[in-house]
Amino acid sequence: MRFAIKAAQAVRSLARRSVAVIALSAALSMAALPSSALTFIRDAEIERTLKLLTAEIFKSAGLGENAVTLYIVQDPSFNAFVAGGANIFLFTGLLDQVKTPEGLISVIAHETGHITGNHLARRKIVSENLAGPAMIASILAASAAAVAGSGGAAVGAYSLGQSTATRALLAYSRGEEASADQAALTFMEKAGVDPSGMLEVLNIVRGQEFFSTQSQDPYLRTHPLSSERYSFVADRVAQSPAKGEQVSDDLRYWHDRMRAKLEAFIDPPSLVLQRVDDQDGEIATLKRAVAYHRLPDRAKSMAEVDRLLALRPDDPFYLELAGQFMLEVGRAQDAAVKYGAALNLAPNETLIAAGYGKALLATGEPGKEKEALRVLERAAAGDPADTGVRQTLAQAYAADGQPAMASLVTAERYALSGSMEEAERFARRALPSLLEGGPAWLRAQDILRVSEAAKKDK
Ligand SMILES: [Zn+2]
């Protein structure tokens, strides 16, 4: 698991330059979060679990498999919201407090209801122009595929004013809440998911209506809960044909694992260990493995990881976890073996590929950089928004004696994290050595175009 930290400075500089991220920071300030830092969590296993949980909901909503992007924000608040079109932001506080897959599915179904109901667009937000870092990412992806002229969308986005963006995250109206609830209940019924999950969530936020606005969960402020809303949902749940439907054991298992992994990576290790002190079983073992690693207690951590792998020897995510831990304690060769095995089992997991490439490079063995480069290029193409893989890819290019490509990828990484001045500097450094008109040259030109547009917006 990786914490992709957007430092306060990056967020602020993004906020100055890109309306996309103004929307994001506005959203966060509306939610009264500390403005110091915004941390997204990237994790192959958790992202796959969320895909499993939501696939049927998005299908029922008539949305394509990849039409909606889910972001996990590391923040203890109970919160979820839509921003920038079809992006759903889920806070770890919510993922922790909603204890059933049905509950979490209901939250995502409700946010999906806001998307399909076009509730943000009604606020006169040009939603597709507010696609956040993903927007820049898609431009980079397009240019990586050597499609020229794809900078146009970005230029349009930058010319929007801040006032437009700040309206994006106002509280929904009662009518919009009712419509999102109705849509969510319909999606859940179509998908065969017990809608009682929605009551679980409403019960968590219920009662806070009596608190002052300041002490309410941010979720309650943007998604107001009236007694009418509550009784509507309760009535509909009571009559629902899907009431009592069980999600598959498999789904429940992955949901448990997701919550365990988040808890173990976020909460203080000593506290996690205390909680699982008298527990056996796979979930407790997983928590112990992560907590010991973070203490750090290498021997105990690896013993727990070995237990997990004995239970599930072909689990790519346990192999990945083993690889991550080994790499973090400097056992690069062992890490590369584990990551390699994980990638064999899950060849399309770009975050695992990125870890494998990183481990290969860390071995420092001659010739390994070629293999690393091959794997990392594929991972970067498959995950156009990821800055971490680009950092490692740049190292691989440098190790392979391709400094211009290292500069280009570094420029893209800065562009993705909103540091447009740095992005421009590295793009200019790369350009003279790139073949004019070639794919890499076009990618550098795209960076310059986006950075020029950002300057005009200032
Ligand atoms: Zn809502």
Short mmCIF file of N, CA, C and O in Angstrom, two decimals, residues 230-349:
data_model
loop_
_atom_site.label_atom_id
_atom_site.label_comp_id
_atom_site.label_asym_id
_atom_site.label_seq_id
_atom_site.Cartn_x
_atom_site.Cartn_y
_atom_site.Cartn_z
N TYR A 230 -35.13 9.91 5.99
CA TYR A 230 -34.90 8.67 6.71
C TYR A 230 -36.09 7.73 6.56
O TYR A 230 -35.94 6.55 6.25
N SER A 231 -37.31 8.26 6.77
CA SER A 231 -38.46 7.35 6.72
C SER A 231 -38.74 6.87 5.30
O SER A 231 -39.19 5.74 5.11
N PHE A 232 -38.43 7.71 4.31
CA PHE A 232 -38.59 7.24 2.93
C PHE A 232 -37.71 6.01 2.67
O PHE A 232 -38.16 5.00 2.15
N VAL A 233 -36.44 6.14 3.08
CA VAL A 233 -35.51 5.03 2.86
C VAL A 233 -35.95 3.80 3.66
O VAL A 233 -35.99 2.69 3.13
N ALA A 234 -36.34 4.03 4.92
CA ALA A 234 -36.75 2.90 5.77
C ALA A 234 -37.95 2.17 5.15
O ALA A 234 -37.97 0.94 5.10
N ASP A 235 -38.94 2.94 4.66
CA ASP A 235 -40.12 2.33 4.05
C ASP A 235 -39.73 1.52 2.83
O ASP A 235 -40.19 0.40 2.62
N ARG A 236 -38.91 2.14 2.00
CA ARG A 236 -38.58 1.47 0.76
C ARG A 236 -37.75 0.21 1.01
O ARG A 236 -37.92 -0.81 0.34
N VAL A 237 -36.87 0.28 2.00
CA VAL A 237 -36.07 -0.89 2.36
C VAL A 237 -36.98 -2.02 2.85
O VAL A 237 -36.83 -3.18 2.47
N ALA A 238 -37.98 -1.63 3.68
CA ALA A 238 -38.88 -2.64 4.24
C ALA A 238 -39.63 -3.39 3.14
O ALA A 238 -39.89 -4.59 3.26
N GLN A 239 -39.96 -2.68 2.05
CA GLN A 239 -40.73 -3.31 0.97
C GLN A 239 -39.86 -3.90 -0.13
O GLN A 239 -40.38 -4.47 -1.09
N SER A 240 -38.55 -3.72 0.00
CA SER A 240 -37.69 -4.06 -1.14
C SER A 240 -37.62 -5.55 -1.39
O SER A 240 -37.44 -6.36 -0.46
N PRO A 241 -37.75 -5.95 -2.66
CA PRO A 241 -37.59 -7.36 -3.00
C PRO A 241 -36.16 -7.86 -2.74
O PRO A 241 -35.96 -9.07 -2.61
N ALA A 242 -35.21 -6.95 -2.66
CA ALA A 242 -33.82 -7.37 -2.45
C ALA A 242 -33.46 -7.46 -0.97
O ALA A 242 -32.33 -7.79 -0.62
N LYS A 243 -34.44 -7.15 -0.10
CA LYS A 243 -34.14 -7.21 1.34
C LYS A 243 -33.76 -8.63 1.73
O LYS A 243 -34.40 -9.59 1.34
N GLY A 244 -32.68 -8.74 2.48
CA GLY A 244 -32.23 -10.07 2.92
C GLY A 244 -31.31 -10.77 1.93
O GLY A 244 -30.75 -11.81 2.23
N GLU A 245 -31.14 -10.16 0.73
CA GLU A 245 -30.19 -10.74 -0.23
C GLU A 245 -28.79 -10.68 0.36
O GLU A 245 -28.42 -9.72 1.01
N GLN A 246 -28.01 -11.71 0.14
CA GLN A 246 -26.64 -11.73 0.66
C GLN A 246 -25.65 -11.47 -0.47
O GLN A 246 -25.78 -12.06 -1.53
N VAL A 247 -24.70 -10.60 -0.22
CA VAL A 247 -23.60 -10.51 -1.20
C VAL A 247 -22.79 -11.79 -1.06
O VAL A 247 -22.89 -12.50 -0.06
N SER A 248 -21.99 -12.08 -2.06
CA SER A 248 -21.25 -13.35 -2.03
C SER A 248 -20.24 -13.35 -0.87
O SER A 248 -19.78 -12.30 -0.44
N ASP A 249 -19.92 -14.54 -0.39
CA ASP A 249 -18.93 -14.67 0.68
C ASP A 249 -17.61 -14.06 0.23
O ASP A 249 -16.87 -13.47 1.02
N ASP A 250 -17.33 -14.24 -1.05
CA ASP A 250 -16.10 -13.71 -1.63
C ASP A 250 -16.02 -12.19 -1.44
O ASP A 250 -15.01 -11.64 -0.99
N LEU A 251 -17.11 -11.51 -1.77
CA LEU A 251 -17.17 -10.05 -1.66
C LEU A 251 -17.00 -9.61 -0.21
O LEU A 251 -16.30 -8.65 0.10
N ARG A 252 -17.69 -10.34 0.69
CA ARG A 252 -17.59 -10.02 2.11
C ARG A 252 -16.15 -10.20 2.61
O ARG A 252 -15.64 -9.39 3.36
N TYR A 253 -15.51 -11.26 2.10
CA TYR A 253 -14.11 -11.53 2.47
C TYR A 253 -13.20 -10.38 2.05
O TYR A 253 -12.41 -9.86 2.83
N TRP A 254 -13.32 -9.95 0.79
CA TRP A 254 -12.43 -8.89 0.30
C TRP A 254 -12.73 -7.56 0.99
O TRP A 254 -11.83 -6.76 1.22
N HIS A 255 -13.99 -7.35 1.33
CA HIS A 255 -14.35 -6.12 2.06
C HIS A 255 -13.70 -6.12 3.45
O HIS A 255 -13.14 -5.11 3.89
N ASP A 256 -13.76 -7.27 4.13
CA ASP A 256 -13.09 -7.39 5.45
C ASP A 256 -11.59 -7.13 5.34
O ASP A 256 -11.00 -6.46 6.17
N ARG A 257 -11.01 -7.71 4.29
CA ARG A 257 -9.57 -7.56 4.10
C ARG A 257 -9.20 -6.11 3.83
O ARG A 257 -8.19 -5.61 4.33
N MET A 258 -10.03 -5.44 3.07
CA MET A 258 -9.78 -4.03 2.77
C MET A 258 -9.77 -3.20 4.05
O MET A 258 -8.88 -2.39 4.29
N ARG A 259 -10.80 -3.42 4.89
CA ARG A 259 -10.89 -2.63 6.13
C ARG A 259 -9.73 -2.96 7.06
O ARG A 259 -9.18 -2.09 7.72
N ALA A 260 -9.34 -4.24 7.08
CA ALA A 260 -8.21 -4.65 7.92
C ALA A 260 -6.92 -3.99 7.47
O ALA A 260 -6.13 -3.49 8.27
N LYS A 261 -6.71 -3.99 6.17
CA LYS A 261 -5.47 -3.44 5.62
C LYS A 261 -5.39 -1.94 5.88
O LYS A 261 -4.35 -1.42 6.30
N LEU A 262 -6.51 -1.25 5.67
CA LEU A 262 -6.53 0.20 5.92
C LEU A 262 -6.25 0.48 7.39
O LEU A 262 -5.43 1.34 7.73
N GLU A 263 -6.93 -0.24 8.27
CA GLU A 263 -6.73 -0.03 9.71
C GLU A 263 -5.27 -0.25 10.08
O GLU A 263 -4.66 0.56 10.78
N ALA A 264 -4.70 -1.35 9.58
CA ALA A 264 -3.35 -1.72 9.98
C ALA A 264 -2.30 -0.75 9.44
O ALA A 264 -1.27 -0.52 10.07
N PHE A 265 -2.56 -0.17 8.26
CA PHE A 265 -1.59 0.77 7.70
C PHE A 265 -1.77 2.18 8.25
O PHE A 265 -0.88 3.01 8.14
N ILE A 266 -2.95 2.49 8.83
CA ILE A 266 -3.22 3.87 9.24
C ILE A 266 -3.12 4.05 10.75
O ILE A 266 -2.51 5.00 11.23
N ASP A 267 -3.71 3.15 11.52
CA ASP A 267 -3.73 3.33 12.97
C ASP A 267 -2.35 3.03 13.56
O ASP A 267 -1.56 2.31 12.95
N PRO A 268 -2.08 3.57 14.75
CA PRO A 268 -0.78 3.29 15.37
C PRO A 268 -0.59 1.78 15.55
O PRO A 268 -1.50 1.09 16.03
N PRO A 269 0.60 1.24 15.14
CA PRO A 269 0.83 -0.21 15.18
C PRO A 269 0.57 -0.82 16.55
O PRO A 269 -0.01 -1.92 16.64
N SER A 270 0.97 -0.11 17.62
CA SER A 270 0.79 -0.69 18.95
C SER A 270 -0.70 -0.88 19.26
O SER A 270 -1.10 -1.88 19.86
N LEU A 271 -1.49 0.07 18.80
CA LEU A 271 -2.94 -0.02 19.02
C LEU A 271 -3.53 -1.18 18.22
O LEU A 271 -4.37 -1.95 18.71
N VAL A 272 -3.07 -1.33 16.98
CA VAL A 272 -3.56 -2.42 16.13
C VAL A 272 -3.22 -3.77 16.77
O VAL A 272 -4.06 -4.66 16.86
N LEU A 273 -2.00 -3.88 17.26
CA LEU A 273 -1.56 -5.14 17.88
C LEU A 273 -2.38 -5.45 19.13
O LEU A 273 -2.76 -6.59 19.37
N GLN A 274 -2.65 -4.40 19.89
CA GLN A 274 -3.46 -4.57 21.10
C GLN A 274 -4.85 -5.11 20.74
O GLN A 274 -5.36 -6.01 21.38
N ARG A 275 -5.44 -4.55 19.70
CA ARG A 275 -6.80 -4.95 19.30
C ARG A 275 -6.87 -6.41 18.86
O ARG A 275 -7.90 -7.06 19.03
N VAL A 276 -5.81 -6.91 18.21
CA VAL A 276 -5.88 -8.29 17.69
C VAL A 276 -5.19 -9.27 18.63
O VAL A 276 -4.98 -10.44 18.28
N ASP A 277 -4.85 -8.79 19.81
CA ASP A 277 -4.06 -9.57 20.75
C ASP A 277 -4.56 -11.01 20.92
O ASP A 277 -3.80 -11.97 20.86
N ASP A 278 -5.87 -11.14 21.14
CA ASP A 278 -6.40 -12.48 21.44
C ASP A 278 -7.09 -13.11 20.23
O ASP A 278 -7.86 -14.04 20.37
N GLN A 279 -6.81 -12.58 19.04
CA GLN A 279 -7.52 -13.08 17.85
C GLN A 279 -6.65 -13.97 16.98
O GLN A 279 -5.46 -13.70 16.81
N ASP A 280 -7.27 -15.01 16.45
CA ASP A 280 -6.61 -15.84 15.45
C ASP A 280 -7.25 -15.51 14.10
O ASP A 280 -8.06 -14.63 13.98
N GLY A 281 -6.89 -16.28 13.13
CA GLY A 281 -7.56 -16.13 11.84
C GLY A 281 -6.79 -15.22 10.91
O GLY A 281 -5.86 -14.50 11.31
N GLU A 282 -7.19 -15.28 9.65
CA GLU A 282 -6.44 -14.62 8.59
C GLU A 282 -6.45 -13.09 8.74
O GLU A 282 -5.42 -12.44 8.55
N ILE A 283 -7.61 -12.52 9.06
CA ILE A 283 -7.70 -11.07 9.13
C ILE A 283 -6.80 -10.52 10.24
O ILE A 283 -6.07 -9.53 10.05
N ALA A 284 -6.80 -11.20 11.40
CA ALA A 284 -5.93 -10.78 12.51
C ALA A 284 -4.46 -10.93 12.12
O ALA A 284 -3.62 -10.09 12.46
N THR A 285 -4.15 -12.01 11.39
CA THR A 285 -2.77 -12.23 10.94
C THR A 285 -2.32 -11.11 10.00
O THR A 285 -1.20 -10.61 10.11
N LEU A 286 -3.22 -10.73 9.11
CA LEU A 286 -2.91 -9.63 8.18
C LEU A 286 -2.61 -8.34 8.96
O LEU A 286 -1.62 -7.64 8.69
N LYS A 287 -3.47 -8.04 9.93
CA LYS A 287 -3.25 -6.82 10.71
C LYS A 287 -1.92 -6.88 11.45
O LYS A 287 -1.18 -5.89 11.51
N ARG A 288 -1.61 -8.05 12.02
CA ARG A 288 -0.35 -8.18 12.75
C ARG A 288 0.85 -8.02 11.81
O ARG A 288 1.83 -7.36 12.16
N ALA A 289 0.76 -8.62 10.62
CA ALA A 289 1.88 -8.54 9.67
C ALA A 289 2.22 -7.07 9.38
O ALA A 289 3.39 -6.66 9.42
N VAL A 290 1.17 -6.28 9.11
CA VAL A 290 1.39 -4.87 8.77
C VAL A 290 1.87 -4.09 10.00
O VAL A 290 2.82 -3.30 9.92
N ALA A 291 1.23 -4.33 11.14
CA ALA A 291 1.58 -3.57 12.35
C ALA A 291 3.03 -3.85 12.76
O ALA A 291 3.77 -2.93 13.09
N TYR A 292 3.44 -5.13 12.73
CA TYR A 292 4.83 -5.46 13.08
C TYR A 292 5.79 -4.80 12.10
O TYR A 292 6.84 -4.31 12.49
N HIS A 293 5.44 -4.80 10.83
CA HIS A 293 6.32 -4.17 9.85
C HIS A 293 6.50 -2.68 10.16
O HIS A 293 7.58 -2.13 10.01
N ARG A 294 5.42 -2.06 10.63
CA ARG A 294 5.50 -0.61 10.87
C ARG A 294 6.16 -0.28 12.20
O ARG A 294 6.55 0.85 12.44
N LEU A 295 6.26 -1.26 13.09
CA LEU A 295 6.81 -0.97 14.44
C LEU A 295 8.22 -0.34 14.44
O LEU A 295 8.41 0.68 15.12
N PRO A 296 9.25 -0.90 13.82
CA PRO A 296 9.30 -2.10 12.99
C PRO A 296 9.85 -3.30 13.75
O PRO A 296 10.76 -3.18 14.53
N ASP A 297 9.27 -4.47 13.43
CA ASP A 297 9.80 -5.73 13.94
C ASP A 297 9.81 -6.69 12.75
O ASP A 297 8.82 -7.37 12.47
N ARG A 298 10.96 -6.69 12.03
CA ARG A 298 11.06 -7.44 10.78
C ARG A 298 10.74 -8.92 10.95
O ARG A 298 10.00 -9.50 10.15
N ALA A 299 11.33 -9.53 11.95
CA ALA A 299 11.20 -10.98 12.10
C ALA A 299 9.74 -11.36 12.32
O ALA A 299 9.21 -12.25 11.64
N LYS A 300 9.10 -10.66 13.23
CA LYS A 300 7.69 -10.98 13.51
C LYS A 300 6.81 -10.69 12.30
O LYS A 300 5.89 -11.43 11.99
N SER A 301 7.10 -9.59 11.62
CA SER A 301 6.31 -9.24 10.44
C SER A 301 6.42 -10.33 9.37
O SER A 301 5.41 -10.79 8.83
N MET A 302 7.65 -10.76 9.09
CA MET A 302 7.81 -11.77 8.05
C MET A 302 7.18 -13.10 8.46
O MET A 302 6.65 -13.83 7.62
N ALA A 303 7.22 -13.41 9.75
CA ALA A 303 6.58 -14.65 10.21
C ALA A 303 5.08 -14.60 9.94
O ALA A 303 4.48 -15.59 9.50
N GLU A 304 4.47 -13.43 10.17
CA GLU A 304 3.03 -13.30 9.91
C GLU A 304 2.75 -13.35 8.40
O GLU A 304 1.77 -13.96 7.96
N VAL A 305 3.61 -12.72 7.61
CA VAL A 305 3.43 -12.77 6.15
C VAL A 305 3.54 -14.22 5.66
O VAL A 305 2.76 -14.66 4.81
N ASP A 306 4.49 -14.96 6.21
CA ASP A 306 4.63 -16.37 5.83
C ASP A 306 3.35 -17.16 6.15
O ASP A 306 2.94 -18.03 5.40
N ARG A 307 2.75 -16.81 7.29
CA ARG A 307 1.48 -17.47 7.66
C ARG A 307 0.40 -17.16 6.61
O ARG A 307 -0.35 -18.04 6.20
N LEU A 308 0.35 -15.90 6.19
CA LEU A 308 -0.65 -15.51 5.18
C LEU A 308 -0.41 -16.28 3.88
O LEU A 308 -1.34 -16.77 3.25
N LEU A 309 0.88 -16.38 3.49
CA LEU A 309 1.20 -17.07 2.24
C LEU A 309 0.97 -18.57 2.34
O LEU A 309 0.67 -19.22 1.33
N ALA A 310 1.09 -19.11 3.55
CA ALA A 310 0.78 -20.53 3.73
C ALA A 310 -0.72 -20.77 3.54
O ALA A 310 -1.14 -21.78 2.98
N LEU A 311 -1.51 -19.80 4.00
CA LEU A 311 -2.97 -19.90 3.83
C LEU A 311 -3.38 -19.75 2.38
O LEU A 311 -4.26 -20.45 1.89
N ARG A 312 -2.74 -18.79 1.69
CA ARG A 312 -3.12 -18.48 0.31
C ARG A 312 -1.86 -18.27 -0.53
O ARG A 312 -1.49 -17.14 -0.85
N PRO A 313 -1.22 -19.38 -0.91
CA PRO A 313 0.07 -19.26 -1.62
C PRO A 313 -0.03 -18.56 -2.97
O PRO A 313 0.96 -18.00 -3.44
N ASP A 314 -1.20 -18.57 -3.58
CA ASP A 314 -1.34 -17.96 -4.91
C ASP A 314 -2.07 -16.63 -4.86
O ASP A 314 -2.71 -16.22 -5.83
N ASP A 315 -2.01 -15.97 -3.72
CA ASP A 315 -2.68 -14.68 -3.59
C ASP A 315 -1.70 -13.59 -4.02
O ASP A 315 -0.71 -13.32 -3.33
N PRO A 316 -1.96 -12.94 -5.17
CA PRO A 316 -0.98 -11.97 -5.65
C PRO A 316 -0.78 -10.80 -4.68
O PRO A 316 0.31 -10.23 -4.61
N PHE A 317 -1.81 -10.49 -3.91
CA PHE A 317 -1.71 -9.32 -3.03
C PHE A 317 -0.91 -9.64 -1.76
O PHE A 317 -0.25 -8.75 -1.22
N TYR A 318 -0.95 -10.88 -1.30
CA TYR A 318 -0.07 -11.26 -0.20
C TYR A 318 1.38 -11.34 -0.67
O TYR A 318 2.30 -10.96 0.04
N LEU A 319 1.57 -11.84 -1.91
CA LEU A 319 2.93 -11.86 -2.46
C LEU A 319 3.45 -10.43 -2.62
O LEU A 319 4.62 -10.14 -2.33
N GLU A 320 2.56 -9.54 -3.05
CA GLU A 320 2.94 -8.14 -3.20
C GLU A 320 3.32 -7.53 -1.85
O GLU A 320 4.31 -6.79 -1.72
N LEU A 321 2.52 -7.86 -0.82
CA LEU A 321 2.79 -7.35 0.52
C LEU A 321 4.17 -7.83 0.99
O LEU A 321 4.97 -7.04 1.52
N ALA A 322 4.45 -9.11 0.75
CA ALA A 322 5.76 -9.65 1.12
C ALA A 322 6.86 -8.88 0.37
O ALA A 322 7.88 -8.50 0.96
N GLY A 323 6.64 -8.64 -0.93
CA GLY A 323 7.62 -7.91 -1.73
C GLY A 323 7.84 -6.49 -1.20
O GLY A 323 8.98 -6.03 -1.08
N GLN A 324 6.73 -5.83 -0.85
CA GLN A 324 6.83 -4.46 -0.34
C GLN A 324 7.65 -4.43 0.96
O GLN A 324 8.56 -3.60 1.11
N PHE A 325 7.32 -5.34 1.86
CA PHE A 325 8.03 -5.34 3.15
C PHE A 325 9.52 -5.63 2.95
O PHE A 325 10.37 -5.01 3.57
N MET A 326 9.83 -6.61 2.07
CA MET A 326 11.23 -6.95 1.83
C MET A 326 11.97 -5.78 1.22
O MET A 326 13.10 -5.46 1.62
N LEU A 327 11.33 -5.12 0.26
CA LEU A 327 11.98 -3.99 -0.39
C LEU A 327 12.24 -2.87 0.61
O LEU A 327 13.30 -2.24 0.60
N GLU A 328 11.29 -2.67 1.51
CA GLU A 328 11.43 -1.57 2.48
C GLU A 328 12.50 -1.85 3.54
O GLU A 328 12.92 -0.93 4.23
N VAL A 329 12.89 -3.12 3.68
CA VAL A 329 14.00 -3.38 4.61
C VAL A 329 15.28 -3.72 3.84
O VAL A 329 16.22 -4.27 4.42
N GLY A 330 15.30 -3.39 2.54
CA GLY A 330 16.55 -3.51 1.78
C GLY A 330 16.83 -4.89 1.21
O GLY A 330 17.94 -5.14 0.75
N ARG A 331 15.84 -5.79 1.23
CA ARG A 331 16.06 -7.12 0.62
C ARG A 331 15.54 -7.10 -0.82
O ARG A 331 14.53 -7.73 -1.13
N ALA A 332 16.23 -6.36 -1.69
CA ALA A 332 15.71 -6.11 -3.03
C ALA A 332 15.55 -7.38 -3.86
O ALA A 332 14.56 -7.54 -4.58
N GLN A 333 16.55 -8.30 -3.76
CA GLN A 333 16.47 -9.50 -4.60
C GLN A 333 15.28 -10.38 -4.21
O GLN A 333 14.53 -10.85 -5.06
N ASP A 334 15.11 -10.56 -2.89
CA ASP A 334 13.96 -11.34 -2.42
C ASP A 334 12.65 -10.65 -2.81
O ASP A 334 11.68 -11.30 -3.20
N ALA A 335 12.65 -9.34 -2.68
CA ALA A 335 11.45 -8.56 -3.03
C ALA A 335 11.09 -8.77 -4.50
O ALA A 335 9.92 -8.97 -4.84
N ALA A 336 12.11 -8.73 -5.37
CA ALA A 336 11.87 -8.89 -6.80
C ALA A 336 11.25 -10.26 -7.09
O ALA A 336 10.36 -10.39 -7.94
N VAL A 337 11.69 -11.28 -6.36
CA VAL A 337 11.13 -12.63 -6.56
C VAL A 337 9.64 -12.64 -6.19
O VAL A 337 8.80 -13.15 -6.94
N LYS A 338 9.31 -12.04 -5.03
CA LYS A 338 7.90 -12.02 -4.59
C LYS A 338 7.04 -11.19 -5.54
O LYS A 338 5.95 -11.59 -5.94
N TYR A 339 7.53 -10.00 -5.88
CA TYR A 339 6.77 -9.15 -6.81
C TYR A 339 6.60 -9.84 -8.16
O TYR A 339 5.54 -9.77 -8.78
N GLY A 340 7.66 -10.52 -8.62
CA GLY A 340 7.59 -11.22 -9.90
C GLY A 340 6.50 -12.29 -9.87
O GLY A 340 5.71 -12.42 -10.82
N ALA A 341 6.44 -13.03 -8.76
CA ALA A 341 5.42 -14.07 -8.62
C ALA A 341 4.03 -13.43 -8.58
O ALA A 341 3.07 -13.95 -9.18
N ALA A 342 3.92 -12.32 -7.87
CA ALA A 342 2.63 -11.62 -7.78
C ALA A 342 2.17 -11.17 -9.17
O ALA A 342 1.01 -11.33 -9.54
N LEU A 343 3.13 -10.63 -9.93
CA LEU A 343 2.78 -10.12 -11.26
C LEU A 343 2.38 -11.24 -12.22
O LEU A 343 1.50 -11.06 -13.06
N ASN A 344 3.02 -12.39 -12.05
CA ASN A 344 2.62 -13.55 -12.87
C ASN A 344 1.16 -13.91 -12.63
O ASN A 344 0.45 -14.31 -13.54
N LEU A 345 0.73 -13.79 -11.37
CA LEU A 345 -0.64 -14.15 -11.01
C LEU A 345 -1.64 -13.05 -11.36
O LEU A 345 -2.83 -13.31 -11.54
N ALA A 346 -1.16 -11.83 -11.40
CA ALA A 346 -2.04 -10.69 -11.68
C ALA A 346 -1.36 -9.74 -12.66
O ALA A 346 -0.96 -8.63 -12.31
N PRO A 347 -1.21 -10.20 -13.92
CA PRO A 347 -0.39 -9.44 -14.88
C PRO A 347 -0.93 -8.05 -15.21
O PRO A 347 -0.18 -7.22 -15.72
N ASN A 348 -2.21 -7.81 -14.93
CA ASN A 348 -2.76 -6.49 -15.29
C ASN A 348 -2.75 -5.49 -14.14
O ASN A 348 -3.25 -4.38 -14.29
N GLU A 349 -2.21 -5.89 -13.00
CA GLU A 349 -2.17 -4.97 -11.86
C GLU A 349 -0.97 -4.04 -12.00
O GLU A 349 0.17 -4.41 -11.72
#
